[in-house]
C-alpha cells in the first residue's frame, strides 16, 4: 500500500458535541461557549458545536439553540450542527448560525434502531434528506458513517457495506464522508484498507475520520488513516467524552495529542499546541477532573526552556 501523507490536515473540533454529549455532568451553556471561543483562539476553524436531537434522549444538548445564539460572529470559522432527521435539520437551519449540517448514517440495522429508531437504509435516506435541506438553505451538508469499523450489536461490519453507503451519501451531495469508529474497536490495518476503499470510491470528495480512544488505538488509527489518504480528522480537546457502550472508557482522540503527533511529524494542523494545552487545563478545572489527553499532562516538545542544574542551585 502506498503511503500518501499530506503536508497539512484539517482538524474538526468535536469537544462541544461528541465530547460533552458523553459526559455525565453537563456543562453550562456559558461554559460551552467559552470552550468554543477558546478553541477558536487556539486555531480551530471547524467546530461541531451542538446537536439538534430530542432533549429527552440527549439532555446534554438541550441548549442547542442557546449555544447557537451565543456563537461568535466569525466568517472564518465553520460551525457544524449534528442532526438526525428533518426536524433536527429545520431546527439547526432556523438558528441562522449553523454553517454546515452533519448527518449520521449507521452501518447496521440493530445499531441504527438503538441509536435513532430507524434501519441502516433508513438512516442513509434521512441523511440524504438532511443534505438536501442543507443545500436548499444555502448551507453545506456532510455525512458520517457510524460504526464503520465495528458494531456493538453485530460485531464485524462488512467493508462493502461501508463503501456502498459512502457512495450513496456522496451521490446525494455530501461535501465529505466521515468514517467513525464509534465504539473504539478499529485497528490501523483495517483503517488503512477501508479509508483507501472509500477514498477511491468518493474521489474527489475528501475522507474524514473519527476515532474514539476506547482501547488505546486512537492515535495509531489517525496515522494509518492519513497514510491512506484521509485529510480531515475529528478530535476533542482533552480527549473528553466516552463511549456509551464502554462505561469508563476514554473519549475521542484528544486534539492536543493529535496536534502534537502531527506537528512533530511535520504535518501542519493550523492549531497552536500550547494554546490547546491551556484550554485543556481550563476545561479540567471546569469539569473538575483529570482529562484523558496525554499531551495535556506532559506538555509538548521541545520544552520551552529547562533551567540548568547550575541555575537551579544558584
Ligand atoms: Zn464519536
mmCIF file of N, CA, C and O in Angstrom, residues 72-144:
data_model
loop_
_atom_site.group_PDB
_atom_site.id
_atom_site.type_symbol
_atom_site.label_atom_id
_atom_site.label_comp_id
_atom_site.label_asym_id
_atom_site.label_seq_id
_atom_site.Cartn_x
_atom_site.Cartn_y
_atom_site.Cartn_z
ATOM 1 N N UNK A 72 -19.781 33.219 18.428
ATOM 2 C CA UNK A 72 -19.163 34.435 17.910
ATOM 3 C C UNK A 72 -19.430 34.568 16.411
ATOM 4 O O UNK A 72 -19.604 33.564 15.725
ATOM 5 N N UNK A 73 -19.473 35.788 15.934
ATOM 6 C CA UNK A 73 -19.691 36.010 14.503
ATOM 7 C C UNK A 73 -18.340 35.976 13.815
ATOM 8 O O UNK A 73 -17.615 36.953 13.803
ATOM 9 N N UNK A 74 -18.007 34.816 13.283
ATOM 10 C CA UNK A 74 -16.705 34.636 12.635
ATOM 11 C C UNK A 74 -16.911 34.031 11.253
ATOM 12 O O UNK A 74 -17.340 32.900 11.125
ATOM 13 N N UNK A 75 -16.572 34.787 10.238
ATOM 14 C CA UNK A 75 -16.715 34.283 8.881
ATOM 15 C C UNK A 75 -15.684 33.201 8.574
ATOM 16 O O UNK A 75 -15.842 32.423 7.647
ATOM 17 N N UNK A 76 -14.589 33.212 9.353
ATOM 18 C CA UNK A 76 -13.514 32.257 9.074
ATOM 19 C C UNK A 76 -13.672 30.943 9.839
ATOM 20 O O UNK A 76 -12.792 30.091 9.788
ATOM 21 N N UNK A 77 -14.772 30.790 10.547
ATOM 22 C CA UNK A 77 -14.997 29.547 11.291
ATOM 23 C C UNK A 77 -16.289 28.897 10.802
ATOM 24 O O UNK A 77 -17.297 29.575 10.626
ATOM 25 N N UNK A 78 -16.221 27.594 10.557
ATOM 26 C CA UNK A 78 -17.407 26.842 10.137
ATOM 27 C C UNK A 78 -18.005 26.144 11.351
ATOM 28 O O UNK A 78 -17.332 25.347 12.014
ATOM 29 N N UNK A 79 -19.264 26.462 11.650
ATOM 30 C CA UNK A 79 -19.949 25.835 12.776
ATOM 31 C C UNK A 79 -20.849 24.706 12.262
ATOM 32 O O UNK A 79 -21.697 24.925 11.396
ATOM 33 N N UNK A 80 -20.639 23.527 12.832
ATOM 34 C CA UNK A 80 -21.413 22.346 12.424
ATOM 35 C C UNK A 80 -22.473 22.038 13.462
ATOM 36 O O UNK A 80 -22.203 22.029 14.662
ATOM 37 N N UNK A 81 -23.675 21.752 13.005
ATOM 38 C CA UNK A 81 -24.731 21.223 13.875
ATOM 39 C C UNK A 81 -25.036 19.800 13.436
ATOM 40 O O UNK A 81 -25.264 19.544 12.249
ATOM 41 N N UNK A 82 -25.006 18.884 14.388
ATOM 42 C CA UNK A 82 -25.297 17.490 14.066
ATOM 43 C C UNK A 82 -26.810 17.281 14.103
ATOM 44 O O UNK A 82 -27.465 17.732 15.043
ATOM 45 N N UNK A 83 -27.331 16.624 13.091
ATOM 46 C CA UNK A 83 -28.775 16.371 13.051
ATOM 47 C C UNK A 83 -29.052 14.943 12.588
ATOM 48 O O UNK A 83 -28.253 14.340 11.883
ATOM 49 N N UNK A 84 -30.184 14.412 13.033
ATOM 50 C CA UNK A 84 -30.527 13.023 12.714
ATOM 51 C C UNK A 84 -31.701 12.904 11.741
ATOM 52 O O UNK A 84 -31.938 11.843 11.190
ATOM 53 N N UNK A 85 -32.460 14.000 11.606
ATOM 54 C CA UNK A 85 -33.675 13.918 10.786
ATOM 55 C C UNK A 85 -34.101 15.317 10.337
ATOM 56 O O UNK A 85 -33.441 16.309 10.641
ATOM 57 N N UNK A 86 -35.232 15.346 9.617
ATOM 58 C CA UNK A 86 -35.740 16.616 9.082
ATOM 59 C C UNK A 86 -35.990 17.637 10.201
ATOM 60 O O UNK A 86 -35.625 18.803 10.077
ATOM 61 N N UNK A 87 -36.594 17.161 11.289
ATOM 62 C CA UNK A 87 -36.899 18.082 12.397
ATOM 63 C C UNK A 87 -35.618 18.750 12.903
ATOM 64 O O UNK A 87 -35.579 19.956 13.122
ATOM 65 N N UNK A 88 -34.575 17.953 13.109
ATOM 66 C CA UNK A 88 -33.302 18.494 13.580
ATOM 67 C C UNK A 88 -32.703 19.462 12.578
ATOM 68 O O UNK A 88 -32.181 20.528 12.942
ATOM 69 N N UNK A 89 -32.802 19.108 11.298
ATOM 70 C CA UNK A 89 -32.251 19.984 10.255
ATOM 71 C C UNK A 89 -32.978 21.318 10.266
ATOM 72 O O UNK A 89 -32.350 22.387 10.167
ATOM 73 N N UNK A 90 -34.290 21.269 10.410
ATOM 74 C CA UNK A 90 -35.059 22.517 10.412
ATOM 75 C C UNK A 90 -34.712 23.377 11.625
ATOM 76 O O UNK A 90 -34.605 24.606 11.516
ATOM 77 N N UNK A 91 -34.529 22.731 12.774
ATOM 78 C CA UNK A 91 -34.128 23.496 13.971
ATOM 79 C C UNK A 91 -32.761 24.156 13.752
ATOM 80 O O UNK A 91 -32.559 25.331 14.093
ATOM 81 N N UNK A 92 -31.817 23.393 13.216
ATOM 82 C CA UNK A 92 -30.460 23.928 13.010
ATOM 83 C C UNK A 92 -30.481 25.104 12.037
ATOM 84 O O UNK A 92 -29.843 26.137 12.272
ATOM 85 N N UNK A 93 -31.221 24.940 10.948
ATOM 86 C CA UNK A 93 -31.293 26.000 9.937
ATOM 87 C C UNK A 93 -31.950 27.246 10.529
ATOM 88 O O UNK A 93 -31.518 28.372 10.286
ATOM 89 N N UNK A 94 -32.976 27.035 11.355
ATOM 90 C CA UNK A 94 -33.720 28.159 11.929
ATOM 91 C C UNK A 94 -32.852 29.037 12.838
ATOM 92 O O UNK A 94 -33.153 30.218 13.038
ATOM 93 N N UNK A 95 -31.777 28.489 13.396
ATOM 94 C CA UNK A 95 -30.927 29.315 14.258
ATOM 95 C C UNK A 95 -30.223 30.411 13.467
ATOM 96 O O UNK A 95 -29.849 31.440 14.020
ATOM 97 N N UNK A 96 -30.016 30.167 12.179
ATOM 98 C CA UNK A 96 -29.306 31.140 11.354
ATOM 99 C C UNK A 96 -27.819 31.214 11.655
ATOM 100 O O UNK A 96 -27.107 32.051 11.107
ATOM 101 N N UNK A 97 -27.309 30.356 12.534
ATOM 102 C CA UNK A 97 -25.909 30.441 12.942
ATOM 103 C C UNK A 97 -25.089 29.201 12.584
ATOM 104 O O UNK A 97 -23.887 29.151 12.831
ATOM 105 N N UNK A 98 -25.757 28.204 12.043
ATOM 106 C CA UNK A 98 -25.059 26.973 11.678
ATOM 107 C C UNK A 98 -24.659 27.043 10.205
ATOM 108 O O UNK A 98 -25.459 27.428 9.352
ATOM 109 N N UNK A 99 -23.397 26.701 9.909
ATOM 110 C CA UNK A 99 -22.896 26.768 8.539
ATOM 111 C C UNK A 99 -22.997 25.435 7.805
ATOM 112 O O UNK A 99 -23.049 25.386 6.582
ATOM 113 N N UNK A 100 -22.973 24.375 8.587
ATOM 114 C CA UNK A 100 -22.906 23.046 7.970
ATOM 115 C C UNK A 100 -23.719 22.056 8.798
ATOM 116 O O UNK A 100 -23.603 22.032 10.026
ATOM 117 N N UNK A 101 -24.520 21.238 8.120
ATOM 118 C CA UNK A 101 -25.238 20.180 8.818
ATOM 119 C C UNK A 101 -24.427 18.895 8.733
ATOM 120 O O UNK A 101 -23.894 18.564 7.676
ATOM 121 N N UNK A 102 -24.348 18.210 9.844
ATOM 122 C CA UNK A 102 -23.683 16.908 9.874
ATOM 123 C C UNK A 102 -24.738 15.834 10.072
ATOM 124 O O UNK A 102 -25.481 15.865 11.057
ATOM 125 N N UNK A 103 -24.835 14.931 9.108
ATOM 126 C CA UNK A 103 -25.805 13.835 9.208
ATOM 127 C C UNK A 103 -25.066 12.566 9.634
ATOM 128 O O UNK A 103 -23.867 12.435 9.399
ATOM 129 N N UNK A 104 -25.791 11.666 10.270
ATOM 130 C CA UNK A 104 -25.172 10.416 10.713
ATOM 131 C C UNK A 104 -25.962 9.230 10.168
ATOM 132 O O UNK A 104 -27.164 9.107 10.420
ATOM 133 N N UNK A 105 -25.284 8.387 9.412
ATOM 134 C CA UNK A 105 -25.879 7.126 8.980
ATOM 135 C C UNK A 105 -25.174 6.012 9.736
ATOM 136 O O UNK A 105 -23.994 6.108 10.032
ATOM 137 N N UNK A 106 -25.905 4.972 10.048
ATOM 138 C CA UNK A 106 -25.358 3.900 10.874
ATOM 139 C C UNK A 106 -25.240 2.624 10.038
ATOM 140 O O UNK A 106 -26.133 2.307 9.250
ATOM 141 N N UNK A 107 -24.137 1.914 10.235
ATOM 142 C CA UNK A 107 -23.810 0.799 9.329
ATOM 143 C C UNK A 107 -24.693 -0.432 9.481
ATOM 144 O O UNK A 107 -24.815 -1.210 8.547
ATOM 145 N N UNK A 108 -25.283 -0.634 10.651
ATOM 146 C CA UNK A 108 -26.092 -1.854 10.831
ATOM 147 C C UNK A 108 -27.499 -1.501 11.296
ATOM 148 O O UNK A 108 -27.723 -0.455 11.928
ATOM 149 N N UNK A 109 -28.440 -2.397 11.015
ATOM 150 C CA UNK A 109 -29.836 -2.154 11.403
ATOM 151 C C UNK A 109 -30.003 -2.085 12.914
ATOM 152 O O UNK A 109 -30.711 -1.221 13.433
ATOM 153 N N UNK A 110 -29.375 -2.990 13.621
ATOM 154 C CA UNK A 110 -29.610 -3.028 15.073
ATOM 155 C C UNK A 110 -29.074 -1.780 15.763
ATOM 156 O O UNK A 110 -29.714 -1.219 16.657
ATOM 157 N N UNK A 111 -27.891 -1.318 15.339
ATOM 158 C CA UNK A 111 -27.337 -0.111 15.953
ATOM 159 C C UNK A 111 -28.150 1.114 15.538
ATOM 160 O O UNK A 111 -28.406 2.016 16.341
ATOM 161 N N UNK A 112 -28.575 1.144 14.270
ATOM 162 C CA UNK A 112 -29.380 2.275 13.786
ATOM 163 C C UNK A 112 -30.689 2.353 14.558
ATOM 164 O O UNK A 112 -31.149 3.433 14.931
ATOM 165 N N UNK A 113 -31.286 1.189 14.826
ATOM 166 C CA UNK A 113 -32.532 1.148 15.599
ATOM 167 C C UNK A 113 -32.301 1.668 17.021
ATOM 168 O O UNK A 113 -33.071 2.479 17.534
ATOM 169 N N UNK A 114 -31.230 1.188 17.650
ATOM 170 C CA UNK A 114 -30.944 1.579 19.032
ATOM 171 C C UNK A 114 -30.623 3.067 19.118
ATOM 172 O O UNK A 114 -31.028 3.765 20.042
ATOM 173 N N UNK A 115 -29.892 3.579 18.132
ATOM 174 C CA UNK A 115 -29.409 4.962 18.193
ATOM 175 C C UNK A 115 -30.441 5.974 17.733
ATOM 176 O O UNK A 115 -30.582 7.035 18.326
ATOM 177 N N UNK A 116 -31.124 5.671 16.648
ATOM 178 C CA UNK A 116 -32.032 6.679 16.111
ATOM 179 C C UNK A 116 -33.347 6.109 15.581
ATOM 180 O O UNK A 116 -34.037 6.774 14.800
ATOM 181 N N UNK A 117 -33.696 4.884 15.987
ATOM 182 C CA UNK A 117 -35.019 4.348 15.680
ATOM 183 C C UNK A 117 -35.312 4.147 14.214
ATOM 184 O O UNK A 117 -36.447 4.322 13.769
ATOM 185 N N UNK A 118 -34.297 3.805 13.437
ATOM 186 C CA UNK A 118 -34.526 3.538 12.022
ATOM 187 C C UNK A 118 -33.553 2.454 11.560
ATOM 188 O O UNK A 118 -32.602 2.126 12.265
ATOM 189 N N UNK A 119 -33.807 1.909 10.381
ATOM 190 C CA UNK A 119 -32.896 0.906 9.832
ATOM 191 C C UNK A 119 -31.641 1.609 9.308
ATOM 192 O O UNK A 119 -31.605 2.838 9.200
ATOM 193 N N UNK A 120 -30.654 0.820 8.940
ATOM 194 C CA UNK A 120 -29.445 1.390 8.336
ATOM 195 C C UNK A 120 -29.804 2.121 7.051
ATOM 196 O O UNK A 120 -29.401 3.271 6.836
ATOM 197 N N UNK A 121 -30.603 1.477 6.183
ATOM 198 C CA UNK A 121 -31.045 2.143 4.948
ATOM 199 C C UNK A 121 -31.851 3.398 5.268
ATOM 200 O O UNK A 121 -31.707 4.420 4.596
ATOM 201 N N UNK A 122 -32.673 3.304 6.302
ATOM 202 C CA UNK A 122 -33.462 4.463 6.708
ATOM 203 C C UNK A 122 -32.564 5.615 7.128
ATOM 204 O O UNK A 122 -32.862 6.787 6.859
ATOM 205 N N UNK A 123 -31.435 5.292 7.768
ATOM 206 C CA UNK A 123 -30.517 6.352 8.209
ATOM 207 C C UNK A 123 -29.793 6.985 7.016
ATOM 208 O O UNK A 123 -29.435 8.158 7.052
ATOM 209 N N UNK A 124 -29.588 6.208 5.955
ATOM 210 C CA UNK A 124 -28.992 6.784 4.734
ATOM 211 C C UNK A 124 -30.010 7.701 4.061
ATOM 212 O O UNK A 124 -29.676 8.810 3.622
ATOM 213 N N UNK A 125 -31.255 7.248 4.038
ATOM 214 C CA UNK A 125 -32.325 8.062 3.432
ATOM 215 C C UNK A 125 -32.463 9.379 4.202
ATOM 216 O O UNK A 125 -32.575 10.457 3.602
ATOM 217 N N UNK A 126 -32.432 9.292 5.529
ATOM 218 C CA UNK A 126 -32.549 10.501 6.351
ATOM 219 C C UNK A 126 -31.380 11.446 6.070
ATOM 220 O O UNK A 126 -31.558 12.662 5.962
ATOM 221 N N UNK A 127 -30.177 10.893 5.937
ATOM 222 C CA UNK A 127 -29.001 11.726 5.664
ATOM 223 C C UNK A 127 -29.138 12.417 4.310
ATOM 224 O O UNK A 127 -28.766 13.587 4.155
ATOM 225 N N UNK A 128 -29.681 11.692 3.337
ATOM 226 C CA UNK A 128 -29.865 12.308 2.008
ATOM 227 C C UNK A 128 -30.831 13.484 2.106
ATOM 228 O O UNK A 128 -30.614 14.533 1.485
ATOM 229 N N UNK A 129 -31.880 13.311 2.892
ATOM 230 C CA UNK A 129 -32.845 14.402 3.064
ATOM 231 C C UNK A 129 -32.192 15.595 3.773
ATOM 232 O O UNK A 129 -32.405 16.756 3.402
ATOM 233 N N UNK A 130 -31.378 15.298 4.781
ATOM 234 C CA UNK A 130 -30.696 16.359 5.536
ATOM 235 C C UNK A 130 -29.756 17.149 4.624
ATOM 236 O O UNK A 130 -29.716 18.381 4.659
ATOM 237 N N UNK A 131 -29.016 16.422 3.789
ATOM 238 C CA UNK A 131 -28.083 17.093 2.867
ATOM 239 C C UNK A 131 -28.858 17.991 1.903
ATOM 240 O O UNK A 131 -28.469 19.132 1.628
ATOM 241 N N UNK A 132 -29.998 17.480 1.420
ATOM 242 C CA UNK A 132 -30.822 18.277 0.501
ATOM 243 C C UNK A 132 -31.352 19.528 1.199
ATOM 244 O O UNK A 132 -31.361 20.619 0.617
ATOM 245 N N UNK A 133 -31.795 19.380 2.447
ATOM 246 C CA UNK A 133 -32.300 20.536 3.200
ATOM 247 C C UNK A 133 -31.191 21.561 3.428
ATOM 248 O O UNK A 133 -31.413 22.767 3.327
ATOM 249 N N UNK A 134 -29.991 21.064 3.746
ATOM 250 C CA UNK A 134 -28.860 21.972 3.955
ATOM 251 C C UNK A 134 -28.595 22.782 2.691
ATOM 252 O O UNK A 134 -28.469 24.015 2.734
ATOM 253 N N UNK A 135 -28.536 22.084 1.562
ATOM 254 C CA UNK A 135 -28.230 22.779 0.306
ATOM 255 C C UNK A 135 -29.320 23.791 -0.052
ATOM 256 O O UNK A 135 -29.025 24.904 -0.488
ATOM 257 N N UNK A 136 -30.575 23.402 0.178
ATOM 258 C CA UNK A 136 -31.684 24.311 -0.141
ATOM 259 C C UNK A 136 -31.621 25.580 0.711
ATOM 260 O O UNK A 136 -32.068 26.645 0.297
ATOM 261 N N UNK A 137 -31.025 25.453 1.915
ATOM 262 C CA UNK A 137 -30.934 26.604 2.815
ATOM 263 C C UNK A 137 -29.617 27.370 2.625
ATOM 264 O O UNK A 137 -29.320 28.299 3.374
ATOM 265 N N UNK A 138 -28.821 26.960 1.640
ATOM 266 C CA UNK A 138 -27.556 27.642 1.384
ATOM 267 C C UNK A 138 -26.431 27.207 2.294
ATOM 268 O O UNK A 138 -25.397 27.867 2.385
ATOM 269 N N UNK A 139 -26.602 26.079 2.988
ATOM 270 C CA UNK A 139 -25.541 25.542 3.852
ATOM 271 C C UNK A 139 -24.900 24.350 3.142
ATOM 272 O O UNK A 139 -25.364 23.915 2.090
ATOM 273 N N UNK A 140 -23.859 23.809 3.741
ATOM 274 C CA UNK A 140 -23.311 22.564 3.219
ATOM 275 C C UNK A 140 -23.747 21.424 4.132
ATOM 276 O O UNK A 140 -24.150 21.635 5.272
ATOM 277 N N UNK A 141 -23.671 20.225 3.588
ATOM 278 C CA UNK A 141 -24.049 19.044 4.370
ATOM 279 C C UNK A 141 -23.016 17.951 4.209
ATOM 280 O O UNK A 141 -22.557 17.687 3.096
ATOM 281 N N UNK A 142 -22.619 17.381 5.330
ATOM 282 C CA UNK A 142 -21.680 16.252 5.252
ATOM 283 C C UNK A 142 -22.279 15.079 6.010
ATOM 284 O O UNK A 142 -23.258 15.229 6.736
ATOM 285 N N UNK A 143 -21.697 13.909 5.813
ATOM 286 C CA UNK A 143 -22.268 12.721 6.447
ATOM 287 C C UNK A 143 -21.178 11.879 7.087
ATOM 288 O O UNK A 143 -20.060 11.793 6.585
ATOM 289 N N UNK A 144 -21.536 11.297 8.223
ATOM 290 C CA UNK A 144 -20.632 10.395 8.933
ATOM 291 C C UNK A 144 -21.280 9.016 8.998
ATOM 292 O O UNK A 144 -22.477 8.908 9.271
#
